[in-house]
């Protein structure tokens, strides 16, 4: 090997040839990963509610474990379980018979969001219009644009869609133009929430 | 990104009126779609569903947030890279080039050489960033986050190096041979635990010459202890 000025090594990242997923097999480690993910997803929930979710996730893992103990997992699987537990809980609460956001008056909703009632109504109308306009877009533009609106970069959206970056970029920007035209057609020139 | 686009993104992310529909995919399906574990056609259907369903859009965003923060999703390819860089990084070419490089190293290693004294590696530390403007972080105590690299300079150009990592109490120790391009294995985090402080130094090795060691530095591994 010849002389060189600098040498460096880096931590593994998924997709790199040297990447090997970290395995987790003790209850404490499993619990730590689950708790970290659930705390992050439900930061506004009470500590008790978050702890309940951690327990539910541990129970789910225990039920799936074939032998004694908690089992051996990759961290990615634990994050997947945590995500699933949280989303299921949100869906369960959305379906529960207690008062949902849809049943609250504009005054109550405005109070929840620290806004004036007319502000809340206007923002809700804008969001409805946004969904309507998204539905009206050409399917490919809708798919690319929804990823973009969710915070994916164009290259990331291209990878998720399995399209070339150029095609994805075109769909995003044409989708944005169509969306704007549609919203303006509905008399909405801004969509502040 | 324009102010208007920011408004659109915020409006899209807000609002969860009404219950989720009966055709909403399971959270696991949303997770798998985001992490490319679902076939392309099914993934496409999930993506389209999130355009119409605020609940599943929220589930998608939640999955994206923790997957990104946990470093579970590989970084997106850089479309601005010129064609020859993308060609050089092609999955088929990288092992081929690495194999050729290894063969070249072996040939140089086996060839005649004059042994000379080895100087220890110097300027060791943690480097952040690549390309034209890499930034040398403080040599001691830096967090070795993804994207940061252990770096050093070898004034004599030894044939190979190894990194020695050990815990402050000396109970855990790893010796990793380094031959570029080499990636620090997840074994490091497994051995020392996330968030651990680890001491490290580099040893320059060159055939018959005894190894010359760099100064000892410290790093903090990513994650919470």
Short mmCIF file of N, CA and C in Angstrom, two decimals, chain A residues 1-23 32 36-37 40-41 60 64 75-76 79-80 82-85 87-88 90-91 94-95 100-102 109 120 124 126-128 130-131 134-135 139-140 142-144 146-153 155-156 159-163 165 173 176 179-181 183-184 188-193, chain B residues 1 3-5 7-12 14-15 17-21 24-28 30-34 36 43-44 47-48 50-66 69-77 79 105 108 113 144-146 148-159 161 163 178 180 182-187 189-190 222 224:
data_model
loop_
_atom_site.label_atom_id
_atom_site.label_comp_id
_atom_site.label_asym_id
_atom_site.label_seq_id
_atom_site.Cartn_x
_atom_site.Cartn_y
_atom_site.Cartn_z
N UNK A 1 0.85 -1.19 0.00
CA UNK A 1 0.00 0.00 0.00
C UNK A 1 0.88 1.24 0.00
N UNK A 2 0.56 2.16 -0.81
CA UNK A 2 1.40 3.34 -0.93
C UNK A 2 1.19 4.32 0.21
N UNK A 3 1.99 5.33 0.18
CA UNK A 3 1.89 6.36 1.21
C UNK A 3 0.61 7.17 0.99
N UNK A 4 0.00 7.56 2.03
CA UNK A 4 -1.21 8.37 1.89
C UNK A 4 -1.27 9.37 3.02
N UNK A 5 -2.07 10.38 2.81
CA UNK A 5 -2.11 11.46 3.77
C UNK A 5 -3.06 11.19 4.93
N UNK A 6 -4.18 10.58 4.64
CA UNK A 6 -5.15 10.40 5.72
C UNK A 6 -5.92 9.11 5.51
N UNK A 7 -6.30 8.52 6.59
CA UNK A 7 -7.09 7.30 6.58
C UNK A 7 -8.30 7.55 7.45
N UNK A 8 -9.42 7.03 7.06
CA UNK A 8 -10.58 7.20 7.93
C UNK A 8 -11.50 5.99 7.81
N UNK A 9 -12.24 5.74 8.85
CA UNK A 9 -13.26 4.70 8.83
C UNK A 9 -14.54 5.32 9.36
N UNK A 10 -15.66 4.78 8.97
CA UNK A 10 -16.92 5.39 9.41
C UNK A 10 -17.84 4.34 9.98
N UNK A 11 -18.85 4.83 10.72
CA UNK A 11 -19.85 3.93 11.27
C UNK A 11 -20.69 3.34 10.15
N UNK A 12 -21.21 2.13 10.35
CA UNK A 12 -22.01 1.53 9.29
C UNK A 12 -23.37 2.22 9.17
N UNK A 13 -23.87 2.30 7.97
CA UNK A 13 -25.24 2.77 7.75
C UNK A 13 -25.94 1.74 6.89
N UNK A 14 -27.28 1.62 7.01
CA UNK A 14 -27.98 0.66 6.19
C UNK A 14 -27.71 0.91 4.72
N UNK A 15 -27.54 -0.14 3.98
CA UNK A 15 -27.30 0.00 2.55
C UNK A 15 -25.82 -0.09 2.22
N UNK A 16 -24.95 0.12 3.22
CA UNK A 16 -23.52 0.03 2.99
C UNK A 16 -23.10 -1.44 3.05
N UNK A 17 -22.09 -1.75 2.27
CA UNK A 17 -21.67 -3.14 2.17
C UNK A 17 -21.25 -3.71 3.53
N UNK A 18 -20.71 -2.86 4.39
CA UNK A 18 -20.22 -3.36 5.68
C UNK A 18 -21.25 -3.34 6.78
N UNK A 19 -22.50 -3.02 6.43
CA UNK A 19 -23.51 -2.86 7.48
C UNK A 19 -23.97 -4.21 8.02
N UNK A 20 -24.01 -4.31 9.33
CA UNK A 20 -24.57 -5.51 9.95
C UNK A 20 -25.52 -5.04 11.06
N UNK A 21 -26.80 -5.41 10.97
CA UNK A 21 -27.74 -4.88 11.94
C UNK A 21 -27.37 -5.30 13.37
N UNK A 22 -27.63 -4.37 14.27
CA UNK A 22 -27.37 -4.64 15.68
C UNK A 22 -28.46 -5.54 16.23
N UNK A 23 -28.11 -6.59 16.94
CA UNK A 23 -29.13 -7.45 17.52
C UNK A 23 -29.28 -7.15 19.00
N UNK A 32 -35.44 -0.50 26.52
CA UNK A 32 -34.86 0.82 26.26
C UNK A 32 -35.20 1.29 24.84
N UNK A 36 -37.68 4.44 24.06
CA UNK A 36 -37.15 5.60 23.33
C UNK A 36 -38.07 5.93 22.16
N UNK A 37 -38.49 4.91 21.42
CA UNK A 37 -39.34 5.14 20.25
C UNK A 37 -40.71 5.66 20.68
N UNK A 40 -40.67 9.20 21.92
CA UNK A 40 -40.49 10.14 20.81
C UNK A 40 -41.79 10.34 20.04
N UNK A 41 -42.53 9.24 19.86
CA UNK A 41 -43.77 9.33 19.09
C UNK A 41 -44.90 9.97 19.89
N UNK A 60 -46.58 -7.95 23.44
CA UNK A 60 -46.67 -8.41 22.05
C UNK A 60 -45.44 -9.23 21.67
N UNK A 64 -44.96 -13.40 20.90
CA UNK A 64 -44.38 -13.91 19.65
C UNK A 64 -43.11 -14.71 19.88
N UNK A 75 -32.84 -4.03 15.95
CA UNK A 75 -33.44 -2.78 16.45
C UNK A 75 -34.57 -2.33 15.53
N UNK A 76 -34.40 -2.53 14.22
CA UNK A 76 -35.43 -2.06 13.28
C UNK A 76 -36.77 -2.75 13.56
N UNK A 79 -38.41 -1.03 16.56
CA UNK A 79 -39.01 0.25 16.19
C UNK A 79 -40.33 0.02 15.43
N UNK A 80 -40.36 -1.02 14.64
CA UNK A 80 -41.58 -1.35 13.89
C UNK A 80 -42.71 -1.72 14.86
N UNK A 82 -42.94 -0.77 18.04
CA UNK A 82 -43.32 0.44 18.77
C UNK A 82 -44.25 1.30 17.93
N UNK A 83 -43.91 1.46 16.66
CA UNK A 83 -44.74 2.25 15.75
C UNK A 83 -46.13 1.65 15.65
N UNK A 84 -46.19 0.35 15.50
CA UNK A 84 -47.46 -0.34 15.35
C UNK A 84 -48.34 -0.16 16.60
N UNK A 85 -47.74 -0.30 17.77
CA UNK A 85 -48.49 -0.17 19.02
C UNK A 85 -49.07 1.24 19.15
N UNK A 87 -49.64 3.54 16.71
CA UNK A 87 -50.66 3.85 15.69
C UNK A 87 -51.96 3.11 15.99
N UNK A 88 -51.86 1.87 16.44
CA UNK A 88 -53.07 1.13 16.82
C UNK A 88 -53.81 1.87 17.94
N UNK A 90 -53.70 5.09 18.63
CA UNK A 90 -54.31 6.32 18.08
C UNK A 90 -55.59 5.97 17.33
N UNK A 91 -55.55 4.90 16.56
CA UNK A 91 -56.75 4.50 15.81
C UNK A 91 -57.86 4.07 16.75
N UNK A 94 -59.43 7.06 18.13
CA UNK A 94 -60.22 7.77 17.13
C UNK A 94 -61.58 7.12 16.94
N UNK A 95 -61.62 5.80 17.14
CA UNK A 95 -62.89 5.09 16.92
C UNK A 95 -63.74 5.04 18.18
N UNK A 100 -65.02 13.00 19.70
CA UNK A 100 -63.84 13.14 18.85
C UNK A 100 -63.75 14.57 18.36
N UNK A 101 -62.66 14.86 17.72
CA UNK A 101 -62.47 16.22 17.19
C UNK A 101 -63.60 16.60 16.24
N UNK A 102 -64.10 15.58 15.49
CA UNK A 102 -65.13 15.88 14.49
C UNK A 102 -66.42 16.34 15.16
N UNK A 109 -62.81 23.44 19.17
CA UNK A 109 -61.62 23.10 18.39
C UNK A 109 -60.62 24.25 18.40
N UNK A 120 -59.97 28.87 13.06
CA UNK A 120 -60.01 27.42 13.02
C UNK A 120 -60.86 26.94 11.84
N UNK A 124 -59.59 24.68 8.79
CA UNK A 124 -60.17 23.36 8.52
C UNK A 124 -60.68 23.30 7.08
N UNK A 126 -59.49 24.95 4.59
CA UNK A 126 -58.31 24.87 3.72
C UNK A 126 -57.76 23.45 3.67
N UNK A 127 -57.77 22.79 4.81
CA UNK A 127 -57.27 21.40 4.83
C UNK A 127 -58.18 20.47 4.03
N UNK A 128 -59.50 20.69 4.15
CA UNK A 128 -60.43 19.87 3.36
C UNK A 128 -60.19 20.11 1.87
N UNK A 130 -57.48 21.08 0.50
CA UNK A 130 -56.19 20.48 0.13
C UNK A 130 -56.37 18.99 -0.19
N UNK A 131 -57.11 18.29 0.66
CA UNK A 131 -57.36 16.87 0.42
C UNK A 131 -58.15 16.68 -0.88
N UNK A 134 -55.85 17.29 -3.78
CA UNK A 134 -54.89 16.18 -3.95
C UNK A 134 -55.56 15.00 -4.66
N UNK A 135 -56.81 14.72 -4.27
CA UNK A 135 -57.53 13.60 -4.89
C UNK A 135 -57.74 13.84 -6.38
N UNK A 139 -52.72 10.61 -10.99
CA UNK A 139 -52.26 9.68 -9.95
C UNK A 139 -50.75 9.75 -9.70
N UNK A 140 -49.98 9.78 -10.76
CA UNK A 140 -48.52 9.76 -10.58
C UNK A 140 -48.04 11.04 -9.88
N UNK A 142 -49.88 12.80 -7.88
CA UNK A 142 -50.37 12.72 -6.50
C UNK A 142 -49.41 11.89 -5.64
N UNK A 143 -48.96 10.77 -6.19
CA UNK A 143 -48.05 9.90 -5.42
C UNK A 143 -46.75 10.61 -5.11
N UNK A 144 -46.18 11.27 -6.11
CA UNK A 144 -44.90 11.96 -5.88
C UNK A 144 -45.08 13.14 -4.93
N UNK A 146 -47.43 13.65 -2.62
CA UNK A 146 -47.75 13.33 -1.23
C UNK A 146 -46.47 12.98 -0.45
N UNK A 147 -45.53 12.33 -1.13
CA UNK A 147 -44.26 12.04 -0.46
C UNK A 147 -43.50 13.33 -0.17
N UNK A 148 -43.52 14.22 -1.13
CA UNK A 148 -42.83 15.50 -0.97
C UNK A 148 -43.45 16.29 0.21
N UNK A 149 -44.78 16.27 0.27
CA UNK A 149 -45.45 17.00 1.35
C UNK A 149 -45.19 16.35 2.71
N UNK A 150 -44.84 15.09 2.70
CA UNK A 150 -44.52 14.42 3.97
C UNK A 150 -43.06 14.58 4.35
N UNK A 151 -42.34 15.37 3.61
CA UNK A 151 -40.97 15.69 4.01
C UNK A 151 -39.89 14.86 3.33
N UNK A 152 -40.25 14.07 2.31
CA UNK A 152 -39.23 13.31 1.59
C UNK A 152 -38.58 14.19 0.53
N UNK A 153 -37.29 14.06 0.41
CA UNK A 153 -36.60 14.77 -0.66
C UNK A 153 -36.98 14.10 -2.00
N UNK A 155 -34.95 12.76 -4.29
CA UNK A 155 -34.28 11.46 -4.47
C UNK A 155 -34.88 10.36 -3.59
N UNK A 156 -35.28 10.72 -2.38
CA UNK A 156 -35.88 9.72 -1.48
C UNK A 156 -37.24 9.28 -2.03
N UNK A 159 -36.78 6.92 -4.85
CA UNK A 159 -36.45 5.56 -4.41
C UNK A 159 -37.70 4.83 -3.92
N UNK A 160 -38.55 5.54 -3.16
CA UNK A 160 -39.77 4.90 -2.65
C UNK A 160 -40.71 4.51 -3.79
N UNK A 161 -40.74 5.35 -4.83
CA UNK A 161 -41.63 5.06 -5.95
C UNK A 161 -41.00 4.12 -6.96
N UNK A 162 -39.69 3.99 -6.90
CA UNK A 162 -38.98 3.16 -7.87
C UNK A 162 -38.91 3.83 -9.24
N UNK A 163 -38.91 5.16 -9.24
CA UNK A 163 -38.86 5.91 -10.49
C UNK A 163 -37.50 6.59 -10.62
N UNK A 165 -35.10 9.81 -10.79
CA UNK A 165 -35.23 11.07 -10.04
C UNK A 165 -35.85 12.17 -10.90
N UNK A 173 -43.16 18.83 -9.16
CA UNK A 173 -43.34 20.24 -9.47
C UNK A 173 -44.60 20.49 -10.31
N UNK A 176 -47.34 20.23 -7.75
CA UNK A 176 -47.45 21.46 -6.94
C UNK A 176 -48.19 22.54 -7.71
N UNK A 179 -51.83 21.65 -7.86
CA UNK A 179 -52.45 21.80 -6.55
C UNK A 179 -52.74 23.27 -6.27
N UNK A 180 -51.79 24.10 -6.60
CA UNK A 180 -51.97 25.52 -6.35
C UNK A 180 -53.13 26.07 -7.18
N UNK A 181 -53.18 25.64 -8.45
CA UNK A 181 -54.26 26.11 -9.32
C UNK A 181 -55.61 25.65 -8.78
N UNK A 183 -56.39 24.90 -5.63
CA UNK A 183 -56.73 25.62 -4.41
C UNK A 183 -57.19 27.05 -4.73
N UNK A 184 -56.52 27.68 -5.67
CA UNK A 184 -56.92 29.03 -6.04
C UNK A 184 -58.31 29.01 -6.66
N UNK A 188 -58.90 29.59 -2.26
CA UNK A 188 -57.97 29.49 -1.13
C UNK A 188 -56.57 29.87 -1.62
N UNK A 189 -56.09 31.00 -1.15
CA UNK A 189 -54.78 31.42 -1.62
C UNK A 189 -53.69 31.14 -0.60
N UNK A 190 -54.07 30.74 0.60
CA UNK A 190 -53.06 30.23 1.54
C UNK A 190 -53.73 29.22 2.45
N UNK A 191 -52.92 28.32 2.97
CA UNK A 191 -53.46 27.18 3.73
C UNK A 191 -52.87 27.13 5.13
N UNK A 192 -52.78 28.30 5.74
CA UNK A 192 -52.21 28.34 7.09
C UNK A 192 -53.05 27.53 8.05
N UNK A 193 -52.37 26.79 8.93
CA UNK A 193 -53.12 26.02 9.93
C UNK A 193 -53.05 26.73 11.28
N UNK B 1 -37.13 25.77 -0.47
CA UNK B 1 -38.57 25.55 -0.43
C UNK B 1 -39.27 26.88 -0.15
N UNK B 3 -42.31 29.60 0.89
CA UNK B 3 -43.20 29.75 2.04
C UNK B 3 -44.51 29.00 1.76
N UNK B 4 -44.97 29.10 0.50
CA UNK B 4 -46.23 28.44 0.12
C UNK B 4 -46.11 26.93 0.30
N UNK B 5 -44.98 26.37 -0.11
CA UNK B 5 -44.79 24.92 0.05
C UNK B 5 -44.76 24.53 1.52
N UNK B 7 -46.35 26.03 3.89
CA UNK B 7 -47.74 26.07 4.34
C UNK B 7 -48.46 24.79 3.93
N UNK B 8 -48.23 24.36 2.70
CA UNK B 8 -48.88 23.14 2.21
C UNK B 8 -48.50 21.95 3.08
N UNK B 9 -47.20 21.85 3.39
CA UNK B 9 -46.75 20.71 4.18
C UNK B 9 -47.37 20.74 5.58
N UNK B 10 -47.43 21.94 6.16
CA UNK B 10 -48.01 22.05 7.51
C UNK B 10 -49.49 21.71 7.47
N UNK B 11 -50.19 22.17 6.45
CA UNK B 11 -51.63 21.89 6.35
C UNK B 11 -51.86 20.40 6.14
N UNK B 12 -50.99 19.80 5.36
CA UNK B 12 -51.14 18.37 5.08
C UNK B 12 -50.94 17.57 6.36
N UNK B 14 -51.51 18.51 9.39
CA UNK B 14 -52.44 18.82 10.48
C UNK B 14 -53.80 18.16 10.26
N UNK B 15 -54.52 18.01 11.34
CA UNK B 15 -55.92 17.60 11.23
C UNK B 15 -56.12 16.11 11.17
N UNK B 17 -59.49 14.73 11.77
CA UNK B 17 -60.91 14.61 12.08
C UNK B 17 -61.45 13.28 11.57
N UNK B 18 -62.31 12.68 12.39
CA UNK B 18 -62.98 11.45 11.99
C UNK B 18 -62.13 10.23 12.21
N UNK B 19 -62.78 9.08 12.29
CA UNK B 19 -62.04 7.83 12.53
C UNK B 19 -61.37 7.34 11.26
N UNK B 20 -60.35 6.49 11.40
CA UNK B 20 -59.72 5.90 10.22
C UNK B 20 -60.70 4.98 9.50
N UNK B 21 -60.51 4.81 8.20
CA UNK B 21 -61.46 4.02 7.41
C UNK B 21 -61.15 2.53 7.49
N UNK B 24 -57.89 1.22 5.69
CA UNK B 24 -56.56 1.69 6.10
C UNK B 24 -55.62 0.50 6.27
N UNK B 25 -54.42 0.57 5.71
CA UNK B 25 -53.47 -0.53 5.90
C UNK B 25 -53.01 -0.60 7.36
N UNK B 26 -52.62 -1.79 7.78
CA UNK B 26 -52.11 -1.97 9.14
C UNK B 26 -50.85 -1.12 9.32
N UNK B 27 -50.57 -0.69 10.55
CA UNK B 27 -49.36 0.11 10.78
C UNK B 27 -48.09 -0.59 10.28
N UNK B 28 -48.07 -1.92 10.43
CA UNK B 28 -46.88 -2.67 9.98
C UNK B 28 -46.68 -2.53 8.47
N UNK B 30 -47.60 0.04 6.65
CA UNK B 30 -47.09 1.40 6.40
C UNK B 30 -45.59 1.44 6.70
N UNK B 31 -45.19 0.83 7.81
CA UNK B 31 -43.77 0.79 8.17
C UNK B 31 -42.96 0.10 7.07
N UNK B 32 -43.47 -1.04 6.62
CA UNK B 32 -42.74 -1.81 5.60
C UNK B 32 -42.66 -1.05 4.28
N UNK B 33 -43.73 -0.32 3.95
CA UNK B 33 -43.71 0.46 2.71
C UNK B 33 -42.62 1.52 2.79
N UNK B 34 -42.58 2.22 3.91
CA UNK B 34 -41.58 3.28 4.08
C UNK B 34 -40.17 2.72 4.03
N UNK B 36 -39.08 0.11 2.46
CA UNK B 36 -38.83 -0.63 1.22
C UNK B 36 -38.89 -2.15 1.41
N UNK B 43 -46.38 -0.90 -2.35
CA UNK B 43 -45.85 0.34 -1.77
C UNK B 43 -46.53 1.56 -2.40
N UNK B 44 -46.70 1.48 -3.70
CA UNK B 44 -47.33 2.58 -4.44
C UNK B 44 -48.76 2.79 -3.94
N UNK B 47 -48.74 4.53 -0.62
CA UNK B 47 -48.41 5.96 -0.78
C UNK B 47 -49.65 6.73 -1.25
N UNK B 48 -50.36 6.18 -2.23
CA UNK B 48 -51.57 6.86 -2.72
C UNK B 48 -52.62 6.95 -1.62
N UNK B 50 -52.12 7.32 1.53
CA UNK B 50 -51.79 8.39 2.49
C UNK B 50 -52.17 9.77 1.95
N UNK B 51 -52.31 9.87 0.63
CA UNK B 51 -52.72 11.16 0.07
C UNK B 51 -54.17 11.46 0.43
N UNK B 52 -54.97 10.42 0.63
CA UNK B 52 -56.39 10.62 0.88
C UNK B 52 -56.77 10.42 2.34
N UNK B 53 -55.86 9.85 3.12
CA UNK B 53 -56.23 9.47 4.49
C UNK B 53 -55.30 10.15 5.50
N UNK B 54 -55.81 11.13 6.24
CA UNK B 54 -54.96 11.84 7.21
C UNK B 54 -54.39 10.92 8.29
N UNK B 55 -55.16 9.91 8.68
CA UNK B 55 -54.67 9.00 9.71
C UNK B 55 -53.43 8.25 9.24
N UNK B 56 -53.51 7.73 8.02
CA UNK B 56 -52.37 6.96 7.52
C UNK B 56 -51.21 7.89 7.15
N UNK B 57 -51.55 9.12 6.77
CA UNK B 57 -50.47 10.10 6.53
C UNK B 57 -49.72 10.34 7.84
N UNK B 58 -50.47 10.42 8.94
CA UNK B 58 -49.82 10.63 10.24
C UNK B 58 -48.97 9.41 10.62
N UNK B 59 -49.53 8.23 10.33
CA UNK B 59 -48.78 7.00 10.64
C UNK B 59 -47.50 6.95 9.81
N UNK B 60 -47.57 7.38 8.57
CA UNK B 60 -46.39 7.41 7.69
C UNK B 60 -45.34 8.37 8.26
N UNK B 61 -45.84 9.55 8.67
CA UNK B 61 -44.88 10.55 9.17
C UNK B 61 -44.24 10.09 10.48
N UNK B 62 -45.03 9.42 11.31
CA UNK B 62 -44.47 8.90 12.57
C UNK B 62 -43.40 7.86 12.26
N UNK B 63 -43.68 6.99 11.32
CA UNK B 63 -42.70 5.96 10.94
C UNK B 63 -41.44 6.60 10.38
N UNK B 64 -41.64 7.61 9.55
CA UNK B 64 -40.48 8.28 8.93
C UNK B 64 -39.62 8.96 10.02
N UNK B 65 -40.29 9.56 10.98
CA UNK B 65 -39.55 10.29 12.01
C UNK B 65 -38.63 9.33 12.80
N UNK B 66 -39.21 8.21 13.28
CA UNK B 66 -38.35 7.36 14.12
C UNK B 66 -37.37 6.55 13.28
N UNK B 69 -34.57 9.00 12.56
CA UNK B 69 -33.77 9.33 13.74
C UNK B 69 -32.94 8.14 14.21
N UNK B 70 -33.47 6.94 13.99
CA UNK B 70 -32.72 5.74 14.40
C UNK B 70 -31.71 5.32 13.33
N UNK B 71 -31.69 6.06 12.22
CA UNK B 71 -30.73 5.73 11.16
C UNK B 71 -31.05 4.42 10.47
N UNK B 72 -32.34 4.07 10.42
CA UNK B 72 -32.72 2.79 9.82
C UNK B 72 -32.85 2.88 8.30
N UNK B 73 -33.06 4.08 7.78
CA UNK B 73 -33.23 4.22 6.34
C UNK B 73 -31.93 4.72 5.74
N UNK B 74 -31.46 4.08 4.68
CA UNK B 74 -30.22 4.55 4.05
C UNK B 74 -30.43 5.92 3.44
N UNK B 75 -29.39 6.75 3.44
CA UNK B 75 -29.53 8.08 2.85
C UNK B 75 -29.86 7.97 1.37
N UNK B 76 -30.67 8.90 0.89
CA UNK B 76 -31.07 8.87 -0.52
C UNK B 76 -29.87 9.16 -1.40
N UNK B 77 -29.82 8.58 -2.60
CA UNK B 77 -28.71 8.86 -3.50
C UNK B 77 -28.70 10.33 -3.89
N UNK B 79 -28.64 12.95 -6.49
CA UNK B 79 -28.83 13.03 -7.94
C UNK B 79 -27.88 14.01 -8.59
N UNK B 105 -2.80 -4.45 -3.38
CA UNK B 105 -2.15 -4.36 -2.06
C UNK B 105 -1.31 -5.61 -1.81
N UNK B 108 1.86 -5.56 -3.89
CA UNK B 108 2.84 -4.62 -3.33
C UNK B 108 3.45 -5.21 -2.06
N UNK B 113 10.99 -5.01 -0.80
CA UNK B 113 10.89 -3.71 -0.15
C UNK B 113 12.04 -3.56 0.83
N UNK B 144 -19.17 9.82 17.95
CA UNK B 144 -18.95 9.21 16.64
C UNK B 144 -20.30 8.89 16.02
N UNK B 145 -21.00 9.95 15.59
CA UNK B 145 -22.33 9.77 14.99
C UNK B 145 -22.16 9.24 13.58
N UNK B 146 -23.25 8.66 13.00
CA UNK B 146 -23.15 8.25 11.60
C UNK B 146 -22.75 9.43 10.73
N UNK B 148 -19.70 10.63 10.80
CA UNK B 148 -18.41 11.04 11.31
C UNK B 148 -17.43 9.87 11.14
N UNK B 149 -16.17 10.19 10.98
CA UNK B 149 -15.18 9.14 10.75
C UNK B 149 -14.01 9.28 11.70
N UNK B 150 -13.40 8.16 12.01
CA UNK B 150 -12.12 8.20 12.73
C UNK B 150 -11.05 8.49 11.69
N UNK B 151 -10.18 9.37 12.01
CA UNK B 151 -9.24 9.81 10.99
C UNK B 151 -7.84 9.94 11.58
N UNK B 152 -6.84 9.71 10.77
CA UNK B 152 -5.46 9.93 11.21
C UNK B 152 -4.58 10.12 9.98
N UNK B 153 -3.37 10.50 10.20
CA UNK B 153 -2.43 10.70 9.11
C UNK B 153 -1.21 9.83 9.38
N UNK B 154 -0.74 9.19 8.34
CA UNK B 154 0.38 8.28 8.51
C UNK B 154 1.58 8.84 7.74
N UNK B 155 2.56 9.38 8.45
CA UNK B 155 3.68 10.04 7.76
C UNK B 155 4.58 9.07 7.00
N UNK B 156 4.61 7.80 7.41
CA UNK B 156 5.52 6.88 6.72
C UNK B 156 4.81 5.95 5.74
N UNK B 157 3.50 5.96 5.73
CA UNK B 157 2.77 5.12 4.78
C UNK B 157 2.94 3.64 5.05
N UNK B 158 2.56 3.22 6.26
CA UNK B 158 2.65 1.79 6.60
C UNK B 158 1.73 0.98 5.70
N UNK B 159 2.04 -0.32 5.60
CA UNK B 159 1.26 -1.14 4.67
C UNK B 159 -0.16 -1.36 5.18
N UNK B 161 -2.96 -0.93 8.90
CA UNK B 161 -3.17 -0.37 10.24
C UNK B 161 -4.19 -1.20 10.99
N UNK B 163 -7.03 -0.56 14.34
CA UNK B 163 -7.57 0.33 15.38
C UNK B 163 -7.78 -0.50 16.63
N UNK B 178 -7.61 -2.58 9.73
CA UNK B 178 -8.17 -1.58 8.83
C UNK B 178 -7.47 -1.66 7.50
N UNK B 180 -8.43 0.09 3.89
CA UNK B 180 -9.43 0.93 3.22
C UNK B 180 -10.06 0.22 2.03
N UNK B 182 -12.82 0.47 4.83
CA UNK B 182 -13.34 -0.42 5.86
C UNK B 182 -14.32 0.34 6.74
N UNK B 183 -15.35 -0.35 7.14
CA UNK B 183 -16.38 0.28 7.94
C UNK B 183 -16.32 -0.29 9.34
N UNK B 184 -16.40 0.58 10.32
CA UNK B 184 -16.43 0.11 11.70
C UNK B 184 -17.68 -0.73 11.88
N UNK B 185 -17.51 -1.94 12.32
CA UNK B 185 -18.62 -2.87 12.43
C UNK B 185 -19.53 -2.49 13.57
N UNK B 186 -20.82 -2.91 13.46
CA UNK B 186 -21.75 -2.68 14.56
C UNK B 186 -21.28 -3.39 15.82
N UNK B 187 -20.31 -4.28 15.67
CA UNK B 187 -19.72 -4.98 16.80
C UNK B 187 -19.19 -3.98 17.84
N UNK B 189 -20.48 -1.05 18.73
CA UNK B 189 -21.56 -0.60 19.61
C UNK B 189 -22.04 -1.76 20.47
N UNK B 190 -22.03 -2.96 19.88
CA UNK B 190 -22.45 -4.13 20.66
C UNK B 190 -21.49 -4.38 21.82
N UNK B 222 -22.52 6.57 19.45
CA UNK B 222 -23.86 7.14 19.33
C UNK B 222 -24.88 6.38 20.18
N UNK B 224 -28.02 6.48 23.43
CA UNK B 224 -28.09 6.82 24.85
C UNK B 224 -27.66 5.64 25.69
#
